[in-house]
Structures are given as structure tokens and as C-alpha cells.
């Protein structure tokens, strides 16, 4: 294909949006506006509504000339043949499952853009050099079965199949991923592995889930990688005490110490251009007139650089110990934490090293963005590091990968009001389509 | 009675402790040590075990020559006649109910010391000038029916009877105070009021529930009053956001702001010689990779002076607004809370003004402590302000009142391991006994 040919690759915005919204009849969530499409989504992985969305995906891609394959994690691979029939396909991929209070774009847009790509290819009767495909990954959100990106993780052979199959639904049920895969008819026979189901490349269109594109009036994020992160559970143990009778000097107030740690963690992270966040905080015993003896909180630290995450962790371990010992205070104003030392312990829950995407894929996205946006100066797009994890992280371990970000309103996601304007969805889908076709040309020896 | 007579007023330590521990068979709580008495207590107000303890109290005091009267709040007044039969009695009082994870001393010691006082008076065949009595107040803890000191509050006519009767048991039951009073047979007929059941004075022996006596190797706290306190519920509202994709500058992190407020509140309180504490903190939504959009926490501020409580509240209202606005930071290090303002709202839950006990009662306690401890220099006792509320707060509104504190191990209470050494229980009971007798003499015109 020539640059002129790429210019002809236009997605059909209304067809794309209609397809996306029609399938959101399965798992419709909370309403936030009066229009029919102004609801969130609650399509938990392997639920009845996820099965309906999967059935649609299989039927639609088969009608578009694809062969569909389902692996033992329920990942669905829809492949359209190329001139060279035996080589691995170039994939567009994302996920159809959502958070319980999710929106209509996170994951869903990426799969629908892949399907739109297949329609455009069929419509223009493009013969690709190699097969192209669309993959729907299972339980990316980790909301129902508590491990994010678990099925691409099994495909990458980073997560053992048995661990994944045995994941139990959150909330007291006994359903497992395996039992639910069986129940809805998506326990495939193909091994979930990059060896059995190789990918030549993986491109993923996704909403940014952050405010940067919108704030800069840019349309496309050319994603160069995913930042490193580590998750910890931190236990602070002091002593329950009566709020009325216990002077500050006699307290071992676990909540006060946790508060100082949370403030300090964000201070240190900011100074390193990293992120630190606490999303879960539990307190014991929890009575108005009792000083807390025990607080447990999550700490999520992130940076594009692994070494920054390591340095931040090391600093915080040292500083948290100093704060807990109640020795010379790091903060003059926090003097009330006087004489009674507390204990602090760390548990490492998740380690996710930084991912660097492949230069060839990044370049394909850059060229496509420039072409679609008619923006040779590159002012309407930017390179960006993904703050969140995606299936592309595991894909990147075994094939060239990149992602395409589009802006979402106020940077909001994992929320019913999550929103990406139709024209932005369409621009993103067109960049995805071109990127896959450009990579196909590259594989064939083109530039 | 002369000073020599008072010297003869000795309590029987083993009788006192045996009586206390025997009645702890009703509502025995969590075990913390191997000895039979090394358990906590879980004797919730108006439970079956509370009924057993009440039955024991009525039977025992009647055997000691008392007339017992039960009011419509289940408060039990045991009165031993004096020479002057018609005047109101001088009371020792406290409560037999406990926290669900309480100990053997909070409240219980005060009632048993009162009973021991009756035994000593009978044993020595003391004829008091006026009647003396022991009162057991209902549901002082507010643990089962959620209002502390509710029945002395009704007696003081500060809490309407209907409100108290309609208090519903915590935890989803439909039982009310009234229905439970009826069920266990303690819905008396006497109106609960200082008018129907007047008290000439009220003395209460109680464990300190704080570390001050123990830390100073002192045996008796001569309680001059109870500090003022106010309880608030504070809501901090920001915006949920993804921890990985949202830069600090775009966050409205309700937990970070709450953490800064908690640290700041304690800093300001310390500078005013007051207390500030957060015993309840709830976070929403609560997911490792989501910045909190909403945090609700309790704020408990206390000082012996009403005006200090007011000044502290005013300062914190102003400073919390400044912190929420994200304007010029009060704390240089908290700079990461950048541009996005949050909202903060206050709800006032409880206002308890400072209580000042009566000079006559305080003096009776001081003289008794000096006598019992053979400590004319007063080094083994100290005047002290109670940090916690007690039934004596309501008693003090309608009769001269004071309290006697004894040390408890590590200042711990509301905990199964709560402990007061037998010799300290005994010293306290002896000071209580002398204080009531000294006050009786004072009423008769003695010094």
C-alpha cells in the first residue's frame, strides 16, 4: 500500500458508534444522562451479558470472513487470512468486560475499533500481506476474578493456567474462572500460550484514562510503554486508647502515623516525578472515642522507570521506619506523635516492571496519527507513557506491541460517566486500522 | 465522726475483689491470661447477664439493710437509712454494664466499692446522719443502645425519656431500651428524674482510663471536673481517579486531604493543650488503583475549658477550608495537593460542655485520700480532669459531685486486658467510703 492508499482507509464513524452502543445493551449500567447511550456499563467477565457480547463478536467477525479460535482462558482470536496464510497475524486487541461501575469505552472501544477495521478491510477489499486479527482478552479488569489482565498473562506464560482457572469470584460466591468459562461455553481447547497462538504484533486502541490529551487539546497518544508499578499492603500497629483520657505523649495512634505516611509518600513521589497513591485504607477498631490501634493501607507507587520505583520504595521504607519510631520527626509540625513507637510492616502484592513498546509499532502509530490527523508537525498527538496496565503489557513480552490513546472527558474512567466523543473514537479507530496495515506492509518489506 | 473514727474505716480487700470477680461470671469476655480472673467482660446493658448482675446487686444491698428502688430507666437506687430519714441520700454510684470487649473494672469497680462501703458501714455499725446509697446507672457505655450515660441523662432531665426508651439496639435488631427493660423486669415505676429521686451528693470511683497516675506513681486522682468535648463527622469530597493515569496536579484526592487534616488537627490541638482524635474513618470507593473520591471521618476535640474547644473548632474550620481549597499550603511538604479544590463539610454530632465538680465533694475526696494514703504532703494523689464522660457529669448538674480515680495498667480500658491491681481497687474503695462519710458529716455541720 502507498501513502495514497492509506489515505483512503476511512472508518465509518456512525457504523462504529452504532455497533458499540448496540452491544452495550448487554450489561447496561447506571444512567447518568437522558440520552439512550448515557449509561455506564456493568459487564463483568464471564457473566451472561459477557457471553452475549462474546457471541456477537464471534458471529460478527465470522461474517467478516474471519476464522475464530477460543483458548482455554476464553480469549477469542478472530483471524482474517492474508496472502501469506501460515505466518502469525498482526492483531488489534482489547477486552469486552468492564468494571461493575464502568463505562462504555474502556476496552470496549478497542474491540469495536478492531471489528471496524475488519469491515473497512472488507469494504475496500484490501488483501493484506499477512493475516490480520482481532483478539478479545478475558477478564482484563480483574473486577470479577481478582487478577487484572489475567488471560493475556496466561497467554504470555507469566501466570500459571491453574492459578487463573482457580480464581474465585469476589463477594463470597464459589464460582471460579474455569467453572464460569464452562458454564457460558467459552472454555476453548486451544492452549492459552503465545506458542500455540503466536502474534506478529499487537496494537491496542484505548481511552487514555487520564487528563493529559484533553488538557493539551491533542487527539492521539502514541504510547511508548507502560510505567512500572508496585503494590504493597502496609500494616501500622499501635495501641487502642481512649480519645478523652490518653495524652498525645502516651498514644501509639496508628491512624495518625498512617496519615503522616500517606502525606509523606506523595511528597517524596512528587519530588521523584513518580506517583504514590493509597486506594484502600482500613482502620481498627473504629469507634469515635477510641484511638486506632491498627491501620492497614495499600500503597501503589509508579514511574516510567523501574529504577525510580525502586528508589522510591527504598526511601519510603526508610522514612516510614523513622516515622514509626517517633524519633526526630521528618515534619516539624507533626510533633504530637511523641514517645510511643509503633510498628510498621510491608507486604509486596504486585510487581509490574516497566514495559517499553516496540519501535516499529510506535513508528506505525506515529505515521498513522500524522496521516489521519493531517498533522505532519505532530502537534495534535504526543508520545505518552501509559499509567495503567493493559493486556498490551503481556502481549509486548512476546511480540512487537504499541497502543493508541484517545482523550476521555475529564480523564475519567472506571465510572459510568466515562466518555469519549464519537469523532475521537473514530480518529482512534482509523489510526488503529492504519497502524495494523502499515505494520503488515512493514512485515512484507515495505517502509 | 472524728479523724480517728475515719482511720478505722477499712475496706476488706479480699472481700471486695472476691465479690467483683464472682459477679464477673455473668458476661465473661475474652481470655487474656491463664488465671481465672484474667478475662475481659462483655456484659451489654439489659442483656441476660446484666439482669443477673442487677439481681445480685438488689439482693446484696437489701441484705445489707437497704431499700431498693428502680426507676423507668432501670436505674437502681439502694438506700440505707440515716438518723435523718427524709433527706436525700449521699450516693456512691457507677454502672455494671460493659463494652462488648470491655474489662472487669470500668464501672463495675465503682458499684462494688459502693457495696463494700455498705458492708463496712454495717460491720462498724456506723449510724450516718443522713441516708447513704449506691446507684447503678443503666447503659452508661452506650455500647448496646447508642447513647452514653443515657439513663443519668434522663435522670438529669437532659435527655427526654421517650428518646431514651426508643433507642434501638445496634446491629440490626429491633429491641429498644424499653422493650429490653420490660423483658428483663427492670422497667421500674419511679420516674427517672432528679426531682423524684433526689441525691444529696454523688461520688464515683472509677479507673482513670488514662496513663497519668501510673506514670507518676500516684494512687488517687482527685477529679475536679470532666473536660468539654465536641464530636463531628467531616465529609471530604473530591473525585475518584485512576492511580496510574492521574497526575498529582489533576487529582482531588479525598484521602490525601483527610490525612493532612488529621495530622493538622492534632498539631493545632497540641499547641492549645487540647486533644483531637479521629476514631472512625471511612473511604469510598476503596480499590487499590483508584484515588478516593470521598472520605468521611470523625473528629473528637477535647479540653478542660469550653473556650479552648471553641477556639480549636474555629481554627480547624478555617484551616480545613484552606487545605481543601488547595491554596497556599499550610505545610510546605504537602505541595503535591495541587490545583483541584475539594469540598469539606462538617456535621456536629455531640456537644458536651466542661463539667466542674463541687468544691465540697472535691475536698471530701482530698481529705480521704490524704487519710487513706497517710500522705499529708499529697504526693501520692493529684487533682485531675477526667478525659472521659461519666454518669457523674449528669449527676453534677443536680447535686454536688466528685470522682475518685485509681490507676489502671498502661492506661488501658475498653479492652479485655483492662486491669487495676487489687491494692489499688481497695485504696480507691476506702477513699470512696471515707468521702461519703465525710460528706455525711459535712451535711450535719461537721468540718
XYZ file of C-alpha atoms in Angstrom, chain B:
447
model
C -17.143 11.025 113.275
C -13.651 12.177 114.196
C -10.437 11.769 112.195
C -9.674 8.788 114.418
C -13.017 7.262 113.502
C -12.279 7.717 109.811
C -8.963 5.916 110.287
C -10.935 2.871 111.422
C -12.905 2.750 108.175
C -11.019 -0.023 106.394
C -12.333 -1.909 103.431
C -11.792 -5.643 103.151
C -9.673 -6.032 100.022
C -10.211 -9.747 99.542
C -13.960 -9.458 100.102
C -14.130 -6.594 97.622
C -12.174 -8.452 94.938
C -13.972 -11.734 95.503
C -17.310 -10.023 95.135
C -16.175 -8.231 91.973
C -14.745 -11.340 90.313
C -17.626 -13.603 91.335
C -20.130 -11.360 89.611
C -17.946 -11.352 86.518
C -19.195 -14.878 85.912
C -22.118 -13.033 84.286
C -20.902 -11.762 80.939
C -17.349 -13.106 80.958
C -15.443 -11.924 77.885
C -12.246 -12.697 76.062
C -9.489 -14.508 77.944
C -6.067 -12.776 78.045
C -4.218 -14.728 80.742
C -4.263 -18.128 82.439
C -5.713 -17.100 85.826
C -9.481 -17.479 86.356
C -9.875 -13.715 86.652
C -7.797 -12.946 83.577
C -10.633 -12.385 81.141
C -12.411 -9.340 79.855
C -16.128 -8.650 80.096
C -18.943 -8.471 77.563
C -21.929 -7.536 79.702
C -24.072 -5.407 77.484
C -26.750 -3.254 79.065
C -30.088 -5.021 79.708
C -28.799 -8.363 78.447
C -29.490 -11.581 80.334
C -26.124 -11.287 82.069
C -26.781 -7.665 83.005
C -30.039 -8.899 84.588
C -28.048 -11.446 86.620
C -25.665 -8.746 87.855
C -28.622 -6.481 88.677
C -30.371 -9.252 90.602
C -27.185 -9.774 92.596
C -26.983 -6.022 93.320
C -30.589 -5.816 94.533
C -30.349 -8.937 96.657
C -26.979 -7.988 98.175
C -27.888 -4.405 99.052
C -31.231 -5.492 100.513
C -29.386 -7.978 102.717
C -27.191 -5.070 103.834
C -30.264 -3.204 105.070
C -31.053 -1.150 102.022
C -34.334 -0.330 100.395
C -34.028 -0.612 96.596
C -35.940 1.440 94.086
C -35.941 1.067 90.291
C -36.879 3.942 88.007
C -38.323 3.823 84.478
C -34.793 3.751 83.019
C -33.857 0.765 85.136
C -31.542 2.839 87.335
C -31.353 1.032 90.695
C -31.082 3.083 93.886
C -30.148 1.135 97.052
C -30.579 3.301 100.135
C -29.562 2.676 103.739
C -31.385 4.870 106.243
C -29.598 7.507 108.323
C -30.591 9.234 111.514
C -32.419 11.782 109.415
C -34.703 9.570 107.365
C -36.364 12.018 104.996
C -33.444 13.869 103.468
C -31.961 12.748 100.162
C -29.135 10.213 100.444
C -25.459 10.726 99.754
C -24.680 8.318 96.913
C -21.834 6.285 95.575
C -22.644 5.329 92.007
C -21.402 3.820 88.798
C -22.518 1.149 86.329
C -22.466 -2.627 85.879
C -22.712 -2.721 82.070
C -19.575 -3.002 79.910
C -18.335 -2.566 76.372
C -18.589 -5.675 74.146
C -14.809 -6.034 74.504
C -14.567 -4.414 77.899
C -12.806 -5.209 81.146
C -13.612 -6.028 84.764
C -13.089 -2.568 86.252
C -14.680 0.191 84.165
C -17.931 0.908 86.057
C -18.000 -2.434 87.827
C -15.372 -1.383 90.375
C -17.392 1.709 91.284
C -20.554 -0.277 92.065
C -18.672 -2.954 94.003
C -16.818 -0.304 96.003
C -20.241 1.137 96.867
C -21.447 -2.269 98.044
C -18.233 -2.724 100.033
C -18.921 0.676 101.616
C -22.326 -0.618 102.759
C -20.637 -3.713 104.226
C -18.067 -1.621 106.088
C -20.788 0.684 107.449
C -22.792 -2.324 108.637
C -19.723 -4.073 110.049
C -18.670 -0.989 112.039
C -22.308 -0.290 112.862
C -21.940 3.294 111.729
C -25.038 5.432 112.081
C -24.853 8.013 109.335
C -26.509 11.379 109.833
C -28.363 11.064 106.539
C -29.207 8.111 104.333
C -26.387 6.778 102.153
C -26.952 4.889 98.965
C -25.459 3.152 95.962
C -26.795 3.705 92.469
C -26.321 1.503 89.429
C -26.908 3.550 86.276
C -28.274 1.820 83.149
C -26.376 1.638 79.821
C -23.601 4.032 80.775
C -21.429 2.653 77.979
C -23.846 3.381 75.173
C -22.439 0.276 73.525
C -25.681 -1.656 73.096
C -28.080 1.301 72.943
C -26.071 4.031 71.261
C -26.137 6.891 73.731
C -23.565 7.036 76.513
C -24.717 7.881 80.055
C -28.257 7.879 78.747
C -30.021 6.956 81.979
C -28.277 9.502 84.201
C -29.057 11.891 81.346
C -32.765 11.130 81.691
C -32.476 11.455 85.477
C -30.957 14.918 84.898
C -33.832 15.702 82.515
C -31.301 16.476 79.795
C -32.416 13.532 77.647
C -36.174 13.054 77.038
C -37.461 9.750 78.418
C -39.103 8.832 75.130
C -35.871 9.294 73.157
C -34.076 7.044 75.625
C -36.811 4.392 75.675
C -36.860 4.303 71.874
C -33.118 3.783 71.440
C -32.702 0.712 69.232
C -30.038 -1.895 69.859
C -27.085 -1.521 67.465
C -26.509 -4.218 64.853
C -29.864 -4.616 63.140
C -32.094 -5.875 65.968
C -35.437 -4.221 66.713
C -35.052 -4.375 70.514
C -35.360 -0.997 72.231
C -34.273 0.083 75.690
C -37.892 -0.009 76.794
C -38.610 -3.462 75.402
C -35.440 -4.821 76.985
C -36.180 -3.152 80.341
C -39.566 -4.871 80.255
C -38.137 -8.194 79.143
C -35.619 -8.439 81.995
C -38.009 -6.999 84.574
C -36.251 -3.700 85.239
C -38.775 -1.232 83.860
C -39.428 0.415 87.226
C -42.290 2.690 88.173
C -40.393 5.567 89.785
C -39.986 8.484 87.352
C -36.385 8.841 86.167
C -35.747 12.333 87.440
C -33.658 14.205 89.969
C -36.977 15.546 91.244
C -38.402 12.122 92.129
C -35.102 10.617 93.193
C -33.030 13.492 94.563
C -29.399 12.979 95.516
C -27.597 14.996 98.188
C -24.285 14.194 96.553
C -22.790 11.688 94.084
C -19.322 10.157 94.441
C -17.973 7.826 91.787
C -14.898 5.637 91.983
C -13.542 4.794 88.524
C -10.364 3.623 86.863
C -8.541 6.553 85.281
C -8.635 5.047 81.768
C -5.500 7.021 81.076
C -1.798 6.782 81.917
C -1.227 9.788 84.160
C -1.487 8.258 87.670
C 0.542 5.204 86.711
C 3.223 7.317 85.021
C 3.525 9.462 88.164
C 3.390 6.558 90.641
C 0.307 8.076 92.224
C -2.577 6.135 93.727
C -5.538 8.521 93.716
C -6.823 11.079 91.247
C -8.975 13.747 92.905
C -11.229 14.549 89.999
C -12.118 18.229 89.763
C -14.205 18.031 86.612
C -14.716 16.488 83.214
C -13.324 18.084 80.109
C -15.528 19.553 77.415
C -15.766 17.744 74.131
C -17.365 18.026 70.748
C -17.803 15.294 68.178
C -18.045 15.992 64.461
C -18.459 13.996 61.282
C -16.449 15.504 58.459
C -17.026 14.692 54.808
C -14.280 15.349 52.290
C -15.362 15.087 48.684
C -13.032 15.029 45.714
C -13.124 12.839 42.632
C -12.405 9.167 42.020
C -9.479 8.797 39.632
C -7.142 6.118 38.357
C -3.955 5.963 40.425
C -1.836 5.146 37.408
C -3.084 7.699 34.930
C -3.869 10.760 37.016
C -1.005 13.160 37.765
C -0.990 14.761 41.226
C -1.927 18.089 39.629
C -5.198 16.644 38.294
C -6.223 14.821 41.435
C -8.842 15.720 44.008
C -7.690 13.016 46.437
C -10.074 12.932 49.390
C -7.842 10.609 51.413
C -4.743 12.752 50.986
C -6.701 15.791 52.129
C -8.215 13.888 55.068
C -4.723 12.706 56.052
C -3.455 16.295 56.034
C -6.454 17.392 58.096
C -5.899 14.648 60.682
C -2.217 15.495 61.045
C -3.002 19.195 61.201
C -5.825 18.810 63.746
C -3.516 17.041 66.184
C -0.804 19.631 65.616
C -3.122 22.535 66.373
C -4.719 20.725 69.331
C -1.315 20.062 70.877
C -0.397 23.720 70.539
C -3.550 24.588 72.526
C -3.006 21.895 75.171
C -6.164 20.217 73.887
C -6.857 16.852 72.258
C -8.006 15.994 68.737
C -8.627 12.446 67.612
C -10.103 10.537 64.716
C -11.625 7.210 65.728
C -13.674 6.448 62.611
C -12.526 6.859 59.035
C -14.437 5.507 56.054
C -13.216 5.662 52.470
C -15.038 5.414 49.164
C -14.784 3.661 46.785
C -11.852 1.600 48.164
C -9.889 -0.026 45.362
C -6.089 -0.263 45.190
C -5.832 1.594 41.893
C -8.466 4.253 42.484
C -7.788 7.586 44.177
C -10.501 8.171 46.782
C -13.318 10.489 45.785
C -14.865 10.570 49.241
C -13.635 10.173 52.806
C -15.708 10.570 55.963
C -14.073 10.795 59.365
C -14.958 11.548 62.952
C -13.237 14.348 64.805
C -13.283 14.350 68.605
C -11.870 17.508 70.213
C -11.496 17.980 73.974
C -10.183 20.379 76.541
C -10.886 21.105 80.196
C -12.013 24.578 79.028
C -15.077 25.174 76.884
C -13.437 28.213 75.303
C -10.459 26.143 74.174
C -12.767 23.652 72.468
C -14.498 26.554 70.705
C -11.201 28.123 69.649
C -9.879 24.800 68.367
C -13.047 24.177 66.364
C -12.912 27.669 64.842
C -9.261 27.280 63.864
C -9.822 23.887 62.308
C -12.883 25.012 60.341
C -10.810 27.831 58.846
C -7.714 25.705 58.224
C -9.626 22.753 56.755
C -11.234 25.105 54.255
C -7.814 26.441 53.324
C -6.424 22.930 52.934
C -9.435 21.865 50.832
C -9.113 24.884 48.566
C -5.586 23.767 47.802
C -4.440 27.353 48.075
C -1.170 28.406 49.704
C -0.366 25.276 51.652
C -0.062 25.324 55.398
C 2.550 22.636 55.023
C 5.372 23.151 52.598
C 5.851 19.419 52.184
C 2.247 18.775 51.156
C 2.717 20.549 47.830
C 1.527 17.533 45.786
C -2.049 18.542 46.524
C -2.074 20.907 43.620
C -4.757 22.611 41.637
C -8.013 20.745 42.140
C -10.092 22.013 45.065
C -12.141 19.617 47.182
C -15.177 20.239 49.323
C -15.367 19.755 53.061
C -18.473 19.733 55.245
C -18.937 19.427 58.999
C -21.754 17.855 60.960
C -21.866 18.398 64.728
C -22.831 15.150 66.451
C -22.287 15.815 70.158
C -21.623 18.861 72.294
C -20.629 18.203 75.893
C -19.622 21.296 77.850
C -16.992 21.130 80.571
C -18.168 19.927 83.984
C -16.746 21.400 87.167
C -17.265 19.246 90.246
C -18.318 20.658 93.606
C -15.632 22.048 95.949
C -17.170 20.290 98.962
C -17.050 16.909 97.269
C -13.556 17.533 95.897
C -12.410 18.469 99.401
C -14.001 15.327 100.872
C -12.063 13.225 98.366
C -8.833 15.123 99.039
C -9.102 14.651 102.813
C -9.987 10.988 102.381
C -7.051 10.351 100.028
C -4.697 12.046 102.461
C -6.064 9.911 105.290
C -6.154 6.565 103.464
C -2.705 7.034 101.923
C -1.289 8.560 105.124
C 0.005 11.238 102.819
C -0.360 14.681 104.321
C 2.027 16.099 101.724
C -0.300 14.949 98.976
C 2.426 13.397 96.822
C 0.558 10.110 96.296
C -2.506 11.780 94.807
C -3.153 14.535 92.292
C -6.037 16.623 91.097
C -7.016 15.569 87.639
C -9.599 16.403 84.978
C -11.467 13.416 83.628
C -10.876 12.946 79.948
C -13.868 10.682 79.515
C -17.539 11.267 80.237
C -19.199 9.526 83.224
C -22.638 9.432 84.864
C -21.148 11.923 87.322
C -21.382 14.560 84.556
C -25.174 14.382 84.683
C -25.258 13.888 88.444
C -23.217 17.085 88.844
C -25.975 19.093 87.158
C -28.293 18.498 90.106
C -26.152 17.688 93.139
C -22.628 18.199 94.472
C -20.425 15.606 92.819
C -16.859 14.414 92.536
C -14.999 11.366 91.337
C -12.086 9.284 92.543
C -9.668 7.831 90.006
C -7.404 4.854 90.532
C -4.592 3.866 88.164
C -5.115 1.186 85.546
C -2.354 -0.726 83.859
C -0.862 1.119 80.875
C -3.873 3.420 80.952
C -5.797 0.769 79.018
C -9.574 0.457 79.211
C -12.395 -0.662 76.910
C -10.237 -3.696 76.344
C -10.303 -7.208 77.871
C -6.849 -6.652 79.374
C -8.019 -3.631 81.401
C -6.547 -4.108 84.889
C -6.463 -2.399 88.252
C -4.318 -4.025 90.955
C -6.297 -5.346 93.988
C -4.487 -2.969 96.347
C -5.397 -0.032 94.122
C -9.039 -1.157 93.940
C -9.009 -1.370 97.720
C -7.397 2.052 98.217
C -9.966 3.567 95.881
C -12.873 1.889 97.654
C -11.587 3.124 101.022
C -11.313 6.698 99.706
C -14.869 6.372 98.332
C -16.171 5.105 101.657
C -14.480 7.896 103.638
C -15.596 10.526 101.145
C -19.255 9.564 101.536
C -18.905 9.512 105.334
C -17.033 12.847 105.369
C -19.732 14.387 103.212
C -22.377 12.995 105.553
C -20.581 14.656 108.454
C -20.305 17.901 106.475
C -24.076 17.866 105.857
C -24.593 17.519 109.609
C -22.498 20.640 110.175
C -19.163 18.961 110.734
C -15.932 20.007 109.016
